[in-house]
Amino acid sequence: MDGLVGAPEALQFVRRLAFDAPSAAFDAAFSSKD
């Protein structure tokens, strides 16, 4: 497949898989506030 043909199709596929970034840092999920 030509890159100019496949790139828009691949972009649509990746955008369907994309999700919002988490609001907290990764390490913050494991910290305890007790």
PDB file of C-alpha atoms in Angstrom:
ATOM      1  CA  MET A   1       0.000   0.000   0.000  1.00  0.00           C
ATOM      2  CA  ASP A   2       1.252   3.464  -0.838  1.00  0.00           C
ATOM      3  CA  GLY A   3       2.085   5.604   2.203  1.00  0.00           C
ATOM      4  CA  LEU A   4      -0.062   8.480   1.000  1.00  0.00           C
ATOM      5  CA  VAL A   5      -3.028   6.148   0.776  1.00  0.00           C
ATOM      6  CA  GLY A   6      -2.388   4.184   3.969  1.00  0.00           C
ATOM      7  CA  ALA A   7      -1.468   7.071   6.269  1.00  0.00           C
ATOM      8  CA  PRO A   8      -4.953   8.652   6.519  1.00  0.00           C
ATOM      9  CA  GLU A   9      -6.484   5.220   7.100  1.00  0.00           C
ATOM     10  CA  ALA A  10      -3.930   4.436   9.811  1.00  0.00           C
ATOM     11  CA  LEU A  11      -4.530   7.819  11.439  1.00  0.00           C
ATOM     12  CA  GLN A  12      -8.264   7.165  11.653  1.00  0.00           C
ATOM     13  CA  PHE A  13      -7.558   3.768  13.229  1.00  0.00           C
ATOM     14  CA  VAL A  14      -5.180   5.209  15.834  1.00  0.00           C
ATOM     15  CA  ARG A  15      -7.558   8.039  16.710  1.00  0.00           C
ATOM     16  CA  ARG A  16     -10.279   5.483  17.479  1.00  0.00           C
ATOM     17  CA  LEU A  17      -7.885   3.825  19.930  1.00  0.00           C
ATOM     18  CA  ALA A  18      -6.759   7.072  21.546  1.00  0.00           C
ATOM     19  CA  PHE A  19      -7.937   7.879  25.038  1.00  0.00           C
ATOM     20  CA  ASP A  20      -7.695  10.911  27.291  1.00  0.00           C
ATOM     21  CA  ALA A  21      -4.553  11.349  29.341  1.00  0.00           C
ATOM     22  CA  PRO A  22      -4.933  10.687  33.067  1.00  0.00           C
ATOM     23  CA  SER A  23      -5.318  13.705  35.302  1.00  0.00           C
ATOM     24  CA  ALA A  24      -2.832  12.404  37.905  1.00  0.00           C
ATOM     25  CA  ALA A  25       0.760  11.345  37.505  1.00  0.00           C
ATOM     26  CA  PHE A  26       1.376   7.600  37.324  1.00  0.00           C
ATOM     27  CA  ASP A  27       3.211   7.486  40.666  1.00  0.00           C
ATOM     28  CA  ALA A  28       0.420   9.405  42.402  1.00  0.00           C
ATOM     29  CA  ALA A  29      -1.924   6.472  41.882  1.00  0.00           C
ATOM     30  CA  PHE A  30       0.220   4.386  44.234  1.00  0.00           C
ATOM     31  CA  SER A  31       0.811   6.935  46.984  1.00  0.00           C
ATOM     32  CA  SER A  32      -1.176   6.639  50.177  1.00  0.00           C
ATOM     33  CA  LYS A  33      -2.554   9.614  52.052  1.00  0.00           C
ATOM     34  CA  ASP A  34      -3.054   7.702  55.308  1.00  0.00           C
TER      35      ASP A  34
END
